[in-house]
CSV table of C-alpha atoms and ligand atoms in Angstrom, one decimal:
chain,number,residue,atom,x,y,z
A,1,MET,CA,-12.2,15.0,25.6
A,2,ILE,CA,-14.8,14.2,22.9
A,3,SER,CA,-15.3,16.9,20.4
A,4,SER,CA,-18.7,18.6,20.1
A,5,GLY,CA,-18.7,17.4,16.4
A,6,ILE,CA,-18.6,13.7,17.5
A,7,LEU,CA,-21.0,14.2,20.3
A,8,GLN,CA,-23.6,15.8,18.0
A,9,ALA,CA,-22.9,12.9,15.4
A,10,GLY,CA,-23.3,9.6,16.9
A,11,GLY,CA,-20.5,9.7,19.4
A,12,ASN,CA,-21.7,6.8,21.4
A,13,ILE,CA,-21.5,4.3,18.5
A,14,THR,CA,-18.6,1.7,18.5
A,15,VAL,CA,-17.7,-1.1,16.3
A,16,ASP,CA,-18.2,-4.7,16.8
A,17,GLY,CA,-14.7,-5.9,17.2
A,18,THR,CA,-15.7,-9.6,17.3
A,19,ALA,CA,-17.4,-9.4,13.8
A,20,LEU,CA,-14.3,-7.5,12.5
A,21,TRP,CA,-12.0,-10.2,13.7
A,22,ALA,CA,-14.3,-12.9,12.3
A,23,ASP,CA,-14.2,-11.1,8.8
A,24,ILE,CA,-10.4,-10.9,9.0
A,25,LEU,CA,-10.2,-14.7,9.6
A,26,GLU,CA,-13.0,-15.5,7.1
A,27,THR,CA,-11.3,-13.5,4.2
A,28,ALA,CA,-7.9,-14.9,5.2
A,29,ARG,CA,-9.0,-18.2,3.7
A,30,ILE,CA,-9.0,-16.7,0.2
A,31,GLY,CA,-5.5,-17.3,-0.9
A,32,GLY,CA,-4.6,-18.6,2.7
A,33,THR,CA,-1.1,-20.2,2.9
A,34,PRO,CA,-0.1,-23.2,5.0
A,35,LYS,CA,2.1,-20.8,7.1
A,36,GLY,CA,-0.9,-18.8,8.1
A,37,GLY,CA,-0.4,-15.9,5.6
A,38,ILE,CA,-2.1,-15.0,2.4
A,39,ARG,CA,-1.0,-15.1,-1.2
A,40,ARG,CA,-3.6,-12.9,-3.0
A,41,LEU,CA,-1.8,-11.1,-5.8
A,42,THR,CA,-3.8,-8.4,-7.5
A,43,LEU,CA,-6.1,-9.4,-10.4
A,44,THR,CA,-5.9,-13.1,-9.7
A,45,GLU,CA,-8.6,-15.6,-9.1
A,46,GLU,CA,-8.1,-15.1,-5.3
A,47,ASP,CA,-8.5,-11.3,-5.9
A,48,ARG,CA,-11.7,-11.9,-7.8
A,49,GLN,CA,-13.1,-14.0,-4.9
A,50,VAL,CA,-12.3,-11.5,-2.2
A,51,ARG,CA,-13.9,-8.7,-4.2
A,52,ALA,CA,-17.0,-10.8,-4.4
A,53,TRP,CA,-17.0,-11.4,-0.7
A,54,PHE,CA,-16.5,-7.6,-0.1
A,55,ALA,CA,-19.3,-6.6,-2.4
A,56,ALA,CA,-21.7,-9.0,-0.8
A,57,ALA,CA,-20.8,-8.0,2.7
A,58,CYS,CA,-21.3,-4.2,1.9
A,59,THR,CA,-24.5,-4.9,0.0
A,60,SER,CA,-25.9,-6.7,3.0
A,61,LEU,CA,-25.4,-3.5,5.0
A,62,GLY,CA,-27.6,-1.5,2.6
A,63,CYS,CA,-24.6,-0.1,0.6
A,64,THR,CA,-24.5,0.3,-3.3
A,65,VAL,CA,-21.3,-1.3,-4.6
A,66,THR,CA,-19.7,-0.2,-7.9
A,67,HIS,CA,-16.2,-0.4,-9.5
A,68,ASP,CA,-14.5,1.9,-11.9
A,69,SER,CA,-12.4,1.4,-14.9
A,70,MET,CA,-9.3,0.5,-12.8
A,71,GLY,CA,-11.4,-2.0,-10.8
A,72,ASN,CA,-11.4,0.2,-7.6
A,73,GLN,CA,-14.6,-0.9,-5.6
A,74,PHE,CA,-16.7,1.7,-3.9
A,75,ALA,CA,-19.4,0.7,-1.3
A,76,ARG,CA,-21.7,3.6,-0.7
A,77,ARG,CA,-23.9,4.3,2.3
A,78,PRO,CA,-26.1,7.2,1.5
A,79,GLY,CA,-26.2,10.4,3.6
A,80,ARG,CA,-28.8,12.9,4.4
A,81,ASP,CA,-27.5,15.2,1.7
A,82,ALA,CA,-27.1,13.3,-1.4
A,83,GLY,CA,-25.5,16.3,-3.0
A,84,LEU,CA,-22.4,16.2,-0.8
A,85,PRO,CA,-19.3,14.4,-1.8
A,86,PRO,CA,-18.6,11.2,0.3
A,87,ILE,CA,-16.4,10.9,3.2
A,88,THR,CA,-14.4,7.9,2.4
A,89,MET,CA,-12.3,5.1,4.1
A,90,GLY,CA,-10.3,2.4,2.4
A,91,SER,CA,-7.2,0.4,1.8
A,92,HIS,CA,-6.5,-2.8,-0.2
A,93,LEU,CA,-7.3,-6.5,-0.2
A,94,ASP,CA,-4.4,-7.6,-2.4
A,95,THR,CA,-1.3,-9.0,-0.8
A,96,GLN,CA,2.4,-9.7,-1.3
A,97,PRO,CA,3.2,-13.3,-2.6
A,98,THR,CA,4.1,-14.2,1.0
A,99,GLY,CA,1.8,-11.6,2.6
A,100,GLY,CA,0.0,-11.6,6.0
A,101,LYS,CA,-3.6,-11.3,7.1
A,102,PHE,CA,-3.5,-7.6,8.0
A,103,ASP,CA,-1.5,-5.4,5.6
A,104,GLY,CA,-4.4,-3.5,3.7
A,105,ILE,CA,-7.0,-5.8,5.0
A,106,VAL,CA,-7.5,-4.1,8.3
A,107,GLY,CA,-8.2,-0.8,6.5
A,108,VAL,CA,-10.9,-2.4,4.3
A,109,LEU,CA,-12.5,-4.7,6.9
A,110,GLY,CA,-12.1,-1.9,9.6
A,111,GLY,CA,-14.1,0.4,7.2
A,112,LEU,CA,-16.6,-2.4,6.9
A,113,ALA,CA,-16.9,-2.6,10.7
A,114,VAL,CA,-17.6,1.2,10.6
A,115,LEU,CA,-20.4,0.7,8.0
A,116,ARG,CA,-21.8,-2.1,10.1
A,117,ALA,CA,-21.8,0.0,13.3
A,118,LEU,CA,-23.6,2.9,11.3
A,119,HIS,CA,-26.1,0.4,9.9
A,120,ALA,CA,-26.8,-1.2,13.2
A,121,SER,CA,-27.4,2.0,15.0
A,122,GLY,CA,-29.4,3.5,12.1
A,123,HIS,CA,-27.2,6.6,12.4
A,124,GLU,CA,-27.6,9.0,9.5
A,125,THR,CA,-24.7,11.0,8.4
A,126,ARG,CA,-24.9,14.2,6.5
A,127,HIS,CA,-22.3,13.1,3.8
A,128,PRO,CA,-22.5,9.7,2.0
A,129,ILE,CA,-19.9,7.3,3.6
A,130,GLU,CA,-17.9,5.2,1.2
A,131,LEU,CA,-15.5,2.3,1.7
A,132,ILE,CA,-12.9,1.8,-1.0
A,133,ASN,CA,-11.0,-1.3,-2.0
A,134,TRP,CA,-8.1,-0.1,-4.2
A,135,THR,CA,-6.7,-2.3,-7.0
A,136,ASN,CA,-3.0,-3.2,-6.9
A,137,GLU,CA,-1.8,-1.3,-3.9
A,138,GLU,CA,1.1,-3.8,-3.4
A,139,GLY,CA,2.8,-3.2,-6.7
A,140,SER,CA,4.3,-6.7,-6.4
A,141,ARG,CA,2.7,-8.1,-9.5
A,142,PHE,CA,2.4,-4.8,-11.4
A,143,ALA,CA,4.9,-2.1,-10.5
A,144,PRO,CA,4.6,0.5,-9.1
A,145,ALA,CA,2.6,0.3,-5.9
A,146,MET,CA,-0.6,2.3,-5.3
A,147,LEU,CA,-1.2,2.1,-9.1
A,148,ALA,CA,-4.9,2.4,-9.2
A,149,SER,CA,-5.1,5.1,-6.5
A,150,GLY,CA,-2.4,6.8,-8.5
A,151,VAL,CA,-4.7,6.9,-11.6
A,152,PHE,CA,-7.5,8.1,-9.4
A,153,ALA,CA,-5.5,11.0,-8.2
A,154,GLY,CA,-4.1,11.8,-11.7
A,155,VAL,CA,-0.5,10.6,-11.0
A,156,PHE,CA,-0.5,8.1,-13.7
A,157,THR,CA,-2.7,8.0,-16.9
A,158,GLU,CA,-5.2,5.2,-17.0
A,159,GLN,CA,-3.6,3.9,-20.4
A,160,GLU,CA,-0.1,3.8,-18.9
A,161,ALA,CA,-1.6,1.7,-16.0
A,162,LEU,CA,-3.4,-0.6,-18.3
A,163,ASP,CA,-0.3,-1.3,-20.3
A,164,LYS,CA,1.8,-2.3,-17.3
A,165,THR,CA,3.0,-5.9,-17.5
A,166,ASP,CA,3.9,-8.4,-14.9
A,167,ARG,CA,7.0,-10.6,-15.0
A,168,ASP,CA,5.2,-13.1,-17.2
A,169,GLY,CA,4.3,-10.4,-19.8
A,170,ILE,CA,0.5,-10.2,-18.8
A,171,ARG,CA,-1.0,-6.8,-19.3
A,172,PHE,CA,-2.6,-5.2,-16.3
A,173,GLY,CA,-5.7,-4.3,-18.5
A,174,ASP,CA,-6.0,-7.8,-19.7
A,175,ALA,CA,-5.8,-9.2,-16.2
A,176,LEU,CA,-8.3,-6.7,-14.9
A,177,ALA,CA,-10.9,-7.6,-17.8
A,178,ALA,CA,-10.2,-11.4,-17.1
A,179,ILE,CA,-11.5,-11.2,-13.5
A,180,GLY,CA,-14.5,-9.1,-14.6
A,181,TYR,CA,-13.6,-5.9,-13.0
A,182,ARG,CA,-13.0,-3.3,-15.8
A,183,GLY,CA,-15.8,-1.1,-14.8
A,184,ALA,CA,-17.5,1.6,-17.0
A,185,PRO,CA,-17.2,4.7,-14.7
A,186,PRO,CA,-13.9,6.4,-15.5
A,187,CYS,CA,-11.4,6.2,-12.8
A,188,GLY,CA,-11.0,9.5,-10.9
A,189,GLN,CA,-14.2,11.2,-11.9
A,190,HIS,CA,-15.5,10.7,-8.3
A,191,PRO,CA,-15.4,13.6,-5.9
A,192,VAL,CA,-14.3,12.9,-2.4
A,193,ALA,CA,-14.8,15.0,0.7
A,194,ALA,CA,-12.1,13.4,2.8
A,195,TYR,CA,-10.2,10.0,2.9
A,196,PHE,CA,-9.2,8.0,6.0
A,197,GLU,CA,-7.1,4.9,5.9
A,198,LEU,CA,-6.6,2.5,8.8
A,199,HIS,CA,-3.5,0.2,8.6
A,200,ILE,CA,-1.2,-1.8,10.7
A,201,GLU,CA,2.1,0.1,11.3
A,202,GLN,CA,4.3,-2.5,9.6
A,203,GLY,CA,7.0,-1.3,11.9
A,204,PRO,CA,8.1,-1.7,15.5
A,205,ILE,CA,7.5,1.6,17.1
A,206,LEU,CA,4.0,1.4,18.5
A,207,GLU,CA,4.6,-2.0,20.0
A,208,ALA,CA,8.0,-0.9,21.6
A,209,GLU,CA,6.3,2.1,23.0
A,210,GLU,CA,3.1,0.4,24.1
A,211,LYS,CA,0.8,2.7,22.0
A,212,THR,CA,-2.5,1.5,20.6
A,213,ILE,CA,-2.8,4.2,18.0
A,214,GLY,CA,-0.4,5.9,15.6
A,215,ILE,CA,-1.6,9.3,14.5
A,216,VAL,CA,-0.1,9.4,11.1
A,217,THR,CA,1.2,12.7,9.9
A,218,GLY,CA,2.7,11.7,6.6
A,219,VAL,CA,4.4,9.2,4.4
A,220,GLN,CA,8.2,9.0,3.5
A,221,GLY,CA,9.5,9.5,0.1
A,222,MET,CA,10.3,6.5,-2.0
A,223,ARG,CA,11.7,5.6,-5.3
A,224,TRP,CA,11.9,2.4,-7.4
A,225,TYR,CA,14.4,1.5,-10.0
A,226,GLU,CA,14.8,-1.4,-12.5
A,227,VAL,CA,18.3,-2.4,-13.5
A,228,THR,CA,19.6,-4.8,-16.2
A,229,LEU,CA,23.3,-5.7,-16.3
A,230,THR,CA,24.5,-7.3,-19.5
A,231,GLY,CA,27.8,-9.3,-19.4
A,232,ARG,CA,28.6,-12.4,-21.4
A,233,ASP,CA,27.4,-16.0,-20.9
A,234,SER,CA,30.5,-18.3,-20.8
A,235,HIS,CA,31.7,-21.6,-19.7
A,236,ALA,CA,32.2,-21.8,-15.9
A,237,GLY,CA,35.1,-24.3,-16.2
A,238,THR,CA,37.1,-22.8,-19.1
A,239,THR,CA,36.7,-19.1,-18.8
A,240,PRO,CA,39.7,-17.7,-16.8
A,241,MET,CA,38.6,-15.4,-14.0
A,242,PRO,CA,40.1,-12.2,-15.5
A,243,MET,CA,38.3,-12.9,-18.8
A,244,ARG,CA,34.7,-13.0,-17.5
A,245,ALA,CA,32.0,-10.5,-17.8
A,246,ASP,CA,30.0,-11.8,-14.8
A,247,ALA,CA,26.7,-9.9,-14.5
A,248,LEU,CA,25.7,-11.5,-11.3
A,249,LEU,CA,29.0,-10.6,-9.6
A,250,ALA,CA,28.4,-6.9,-10.6
A,251,ALA,CA,24.8,-7.2,-9.2
A,252,ALA,CA,26.2,-8.5,-5.9
A,253,ARG,CA,28.5,-5.6,-5.7
A,254,ILE,CA,25.6,-3.2,-6.4
A,255,ILE,CA,23.4,-4.9,-3.8
A,256,GLU,CA,26.2,-4.2,-1.3
A,257,ALA,CA,26.4,-0.5,-2.4
A,258,VAL,CA,22.6,-0.1,-1.9
A,259,SER,CA,23.0,-1.2,1.7
A,260,THR,CA,26.1,1.0,2.1
A,261,VAL,CA,24.3,4.2,0.7
A,262,ALA,CA,21.3,3.5,3.0
A,263,LEU,CA,23.5,3.3,6.1
A,264,ALA,CA,25.5,6.3,5.0
A,265,HIS,CA,22.2,8.4,5.0
A,266,GLY,CA,20.9,6.9,8.3
A,267,PRO,CA,19.3,6.6,10.7
A,268,ASP,CA,16.1,7.0,8.6
A,269,ALA,CA,17.2,5.9,5.2
A,270,VAL,CA,16.5,2.4,3.8
A,271,GLY,CA,17.5,0.6,0.7
A,272,THR,CA,16.4,-2.8,-0.7
A,273,VAL,CA,17.0,-5.1,-3.6
A,274,GLY,CA,14.0,-7.4,-3.4
A,275,LEU,CA,13.6,-8.9,-6.9
A,276,LEU,CA,16.5,-10.5,-8.9
A,277,GLU,CA,16.4,-12.6,-12.1
A,278,ASN,CA,19.7,-14.3,-13.0
A,279,ARG,CA,20.2,-15.5,-16.6
A,280,PRO,CA,20.6,-18.1,-17.8
A,281,ASN,CA,20.6,-19.3,-14.2
A,282,SER,CA,22.6,-22.5,-15.0
A,283,ARG,CA,25.1,-23.9,-12.5
A,284,ASN,CA,28.0,-24.1,-15.1
A,285,VAL,CA,27.4,-20.9,-17.0
A,286,VAL,CA,28.9,-17.5,-15.9
A,287,PRO,CA,25.7,-15.4,-15.7
A,288,GLY,CA,25.5,-13.1,-18.7
A,289,GLU,CA,22.4,-11.0,-17.7
A,290,VAL,CA,20.8,-10.0,-14.4
A,291,PHE,CA,17.6,-8.0,-13.8
A,292,PHE,CA,16.9,-6.6,-10.3
A,293,THR,CA,14.9,-3.9,-8.6
A,294,ILE,CA,16.1,-1.3,-6.1
A,295,ASP,CA,13.8,0.5,-3.5
A,296,LEU,CA,15.2,3.6,-1.8
A,297,ARG,CA,13.2,5.6,0.9
A,298,HIS,CA,13.6,8.5,3.4
A,299,PRO,CA,11.2,11.0,5.0
A,300,ASP,CA,13.0,13.8,3.3
A,301,ASP,CA,12.9,14.0,-0.5
A,302,ALA,CA,16.3,15.8,-0.6
A,303,VAL,CA,17.9,12.8,1.0
A,304,VAL,CA,16.2,10.4,-1.4
A,305,MET,CA,17.7,12.5,-4.2
A,306,ALA,CA,21.1,12.4,-2.5
A,307,MET,CA,20.9,8.7,-2.0
A,308,GLU,CA,20.1,8.3,-5.7
A,309,THR,CA,23.1,10.4,-6.8
A,310,ASP,CA,25.4,8.6,-4.4
A,311,LEU,CA,24.2,5.1,-5.6
A,312,ARG,CA,24.4,6.0,-9.3
A,313,GLY,CA,28.0,7.1,-8.9
A,314,ARG,CA,28.8,3.8,-7.3
A,315,ILE,CA,26.9,1.7,-9.7
A,316,GLU,CA,28.8,3.4,-12.6
A,317,GLN,CA,32.1,2.6,-11.1
A,318,ILE,CA,31.1,-1.0,-10.4
A,319,VAL,CA,29.9,-1.7,-14.0
A,320,THR,CA,32.9,0.1,-15.6
A,321,ASP,CA,35.4,-1.9,-13.5
A,322,ALA,CA,33.6,-5.2,-14.4
A,323,GLY,CA,33.1,-4.5,-18.2
A,324,ILE,CA,29.3,-4.8,-17.8
A,325,ALA,CA,26.7,-2.9,-19.7
A,326,LEU,CA,24.1,-1.0,-17.5
A,327,ALA,CA,20.5,-0.1,-18.2
A,328,MET,CA,18.9,1.6,-15.2
A,329,GLU,CA,15.5,3.2,-15.1
A,330,ARG,CA,13.7,5.0,-12.3
A,331,VAL,CA,10.2,3.6,-12.5
A,332,TRP,CA,8.6,5.2,-9.6
A,333,ASP,CA,9.1,8.4,-7.6
A,334,SER,CA,6.6,8.9,-4.7
A,335,PRO,CA,7.5,12.1,-3.0
A,336,ALA,CA,7.2,12.5,0.8
A,337,VAL,CA,3.5,13.3,1.8
A,338,HIS,CA,2.2,15.6,4.7
A,339,PHE,CA,-1.3,14.7,5.6
A,340,ASP,CA,-4.2,17.2,6.2
A,341,PRO,CA,-4.0,19.0,9.6
A,342,ALA,CA,-7.8,19.0,10.1
A,343,CYS,CA,-8.1,15.3,9.2
A,344,ILE,CA,-5.1,14.5,11.6
A,345,ALA,CA,-7.0,16.6,14.2
A,346,SER,CA,-10.2,14.4,13.7
A,347,VAL,CA,-8.1,11.3,14.4
A,348,ARG,CA,-6.4,12.9,17.4
A,349,THR,CA,-9.7,13.9,18.8
A,350,ALA,CA,-11.2,10.5,18.2
A,351,THR,CA,-8.2,8.8,19.8
A,352,GLU,CA,-8.3,11.0,22.8
A,353,SER,CA,-12.2,10.4,23.2
A,354,PHE,CA,-11.4,6.7,23.8
A,355,GLY,CA,-8.3,7.4,25.9
A,356,TYR,CA,-6.2,5.1,23.8
A,357,PRO,CA,-2.4,5.6,24.3
A,358,ALA,CA,-1.1,7.2,21.1
A,359,ARG,CA,1.8,8.9,19.4
A,360,ASP,CA,2.4,10.8,16.1
A,361,ILE,CA,4.2,8.7,13.5
A,362,VAL,CA,5.5,9.0,9.8
A,363,SER,CA,4.7,6.0,7.6
A,364,GLY,CA,7.6,4.1,6.2
A,365,ALA,CA,5.4,2.1,3.9
A,366,GLY,CA,3.5,3.4,0.8
A,367,HIS,CA,-0.2,3.6,1.1
A,368,ASP,CA,-3.1,4.7,-1.2
A,369,ALA,CA,-3.6,7.6,1.2
A,370,ALA,CA,-0.3,9.0,-0.2
A,371,TYR,CA,-2.0,9.5,-3.6
A,372,MET,CA,-5.4,10.4,-2.1
A,373,ALA,CA,-3.7,13.2,-0.3
A,374,ARG,CA,-3.3,15.0,-3.6
A,375,VAL,CA,-7.1,15.1,-4.4
A,376,ALA,CA,-8.8,15.2,-0.9
A,377,PRO,CA,-8.2,16.0,2.7
A,378,THR,CA,-6.6,12.7,3.8
A,379,THR,CA,-4.9,11.0,6.8
A,380,MET,CA,-4.2,7.6,8.3
A,381,ILE,CA,-4.6,5.7,11.5
A,382,PHE,CA,-2.0,3.0,12.6
A,383,VAL,CA,-2.4,0.1,14.9
A,384,PRO,CA,0.6,-2.0,16.2
A,385,CYS,CA,1.7,-5.4,14.7
A,386,ALA,CA,3.8,-8.0,16.4
A,387,GLY,CA,7.5,-7.3,16.3
A,388,GLY,CA,6.8,-4.7,13.5
A,389,LEU,CA,6.8,-7.6,11.1
A,390,SER,CA,5.0,-7.2,7.8
A,391,HIS,CA,5.1,-8.5,4.2
A,392,ASN,CA,5.6,-11.7,6.0
A,393,GLU,CA,3.2,-14.7,6.4
A,394,ALA,CA,3.7,-14.5,10.2
A,395,GLU,CA,2.4,-10.9,10.3
A,396,SER,CA,0.2,-10.6,13.4
A,397,ALA,CA,-2.0,-8.1,15.2
A,398,GLU,CA,-4.1,-8.1,18.3
A,399,PRO,CA,-7.9,-8.2,18.0
A,400,GLY,CA,-8.2,-5.4,20.6
A,401,ASP,CA,-5.8,-3.1,18.7
A,402,VAL,CA,-7.5,-3.7,15.4
A,403,ALA,CA,-11.0,-2.9,17.0
A,404,ALA,CA,-9.4,0.2,18.6
A,405,GLY,CA,-8.2,1.4,15.3
A,406,ALA,CA,-11.7,0.8,13.7
A,407,ASN,CA,-13.2,2.7,16.5
A,408,VAL,CA,-10.9,5.7,15.9
A,409,LEU,CA,-11.7,5.5,12.2
A,410,LEU,CA,-15.5,5.5,13.0
A,411,ARG,CA,-15.1,8.7,15.2
A,412,ALA,CA,-12.8,10.4,12.9
A,413,VAL,CA,-15.3,9.9,10.1
A,414,LEU,CA,-18.0,11.2,12.2
A,415,ASP,CA,-16.0,14.2,13.2
A,416,ALA,CA,-15.3,15.0,9.5
A,417,ASP,CA,-19.0,14.5,8.8
A,418,ALA,CA,-19.9,17.2,11.3
A,419,ARG,CA,-17.0,19.4,10.5
A,420,LEU,CA,-16.9,19.5,6.6
A,421,ASN,CA,-19.1,21.4,4.1
A,422,PRO,CA,-21.0,23.2,7.1
B,1,GLV,C1,3.8,-1.0,-0.1
B,1,GLV,O1,3.4,-2.0,0.5
B,1,GLV,C2,5.1,-0.5,0.0
B,1,GLV,O2,5.4,0.2,1.0
B,1,GLV,O3,6.0,-0.9,-0.7
B,2,MN,MN1,-0.7,-2.0,2.7
B,3,MN,MN1,2.1,-4.0,1.6
């Protein structure tokens, strides 16, 4: 049943799914890869190009587009009451090195579809409506993920974010200035009435259960670590096996331990080593130094903590046995998040108003919504992706599902517009 809030407030408006799909395909050319994915790392030339596209598209719909000191872009459509804080939508346009066409992009372009629908209908909301393109959600080039929404929410200071470096030693602040997106408005000094983020699920559940919409109730806890193992470079032909200090061999044993720990805390725990640098990386040198990352996740923070304790114990044993020096730092701790019940209710009502098959779901991936939940009533909407595959160039979603998600986003925003600040 459609809520009275939505009925009062433009409940007959729907998004143009064809235009939304065309936007996805058009922007996919910016950083498009031969395998059909996107390589659009944050704060690169490709990121600059897609930001310019985003600003032009929003401006053509009568929005005012600004960016803050972390490069977050805000497209604002005025409301009837300019004194009210905006109801916001958003996600990210940066991608993984071998990313797909949908992760983050569906949320930004779905929000654009909402703005287009409001513009086409001439519907006037009470609150301003804003669409946000967050800087560096992926955390692939500059760790951690959700860096700029984290500064927005006060999780990180701006200075610590600006001083982050990529694996080539380039400072985040310098890369931001180089693409022309270090804005004057200080990041975070921007009141928000509510935040809604549309995203692909990035997992297999919705597709397997033939659901169109995931009503997201929260985000699981996640921790990232950086590990450097130091052994001794030595000759591969002349160093007897018992006399080696092989950092890569120790790393291999730790990688196995990460998997063992995740399985031991199953079925919901996951653990990944996704980045590894072996030095000197020469075929006839026993590796003397290895740098790698660890990603641990579970919906319950207590289990994440138990995984960390278990893993640290195993790592200590491995390096002691191997005669390897260990430096291990926890570089990110994003606790489990529970979204706002009233915003979840807006999404549920909107979903029911269309009759879309739906289920409640907890996000396994990190999202800017996880940090926005600290400063504003927040929730998310998921749509299925093929085989649950994400962070992969073959990532795929159905046009009808993406349009359905944007329709739910539209009605949830209108419901919040009627409900908030009465
Ligand atoms: C973000 O994409 C994450 O979940 O790592
Ligand atoms: Mn994403
Ligand atoms: Mn991602």
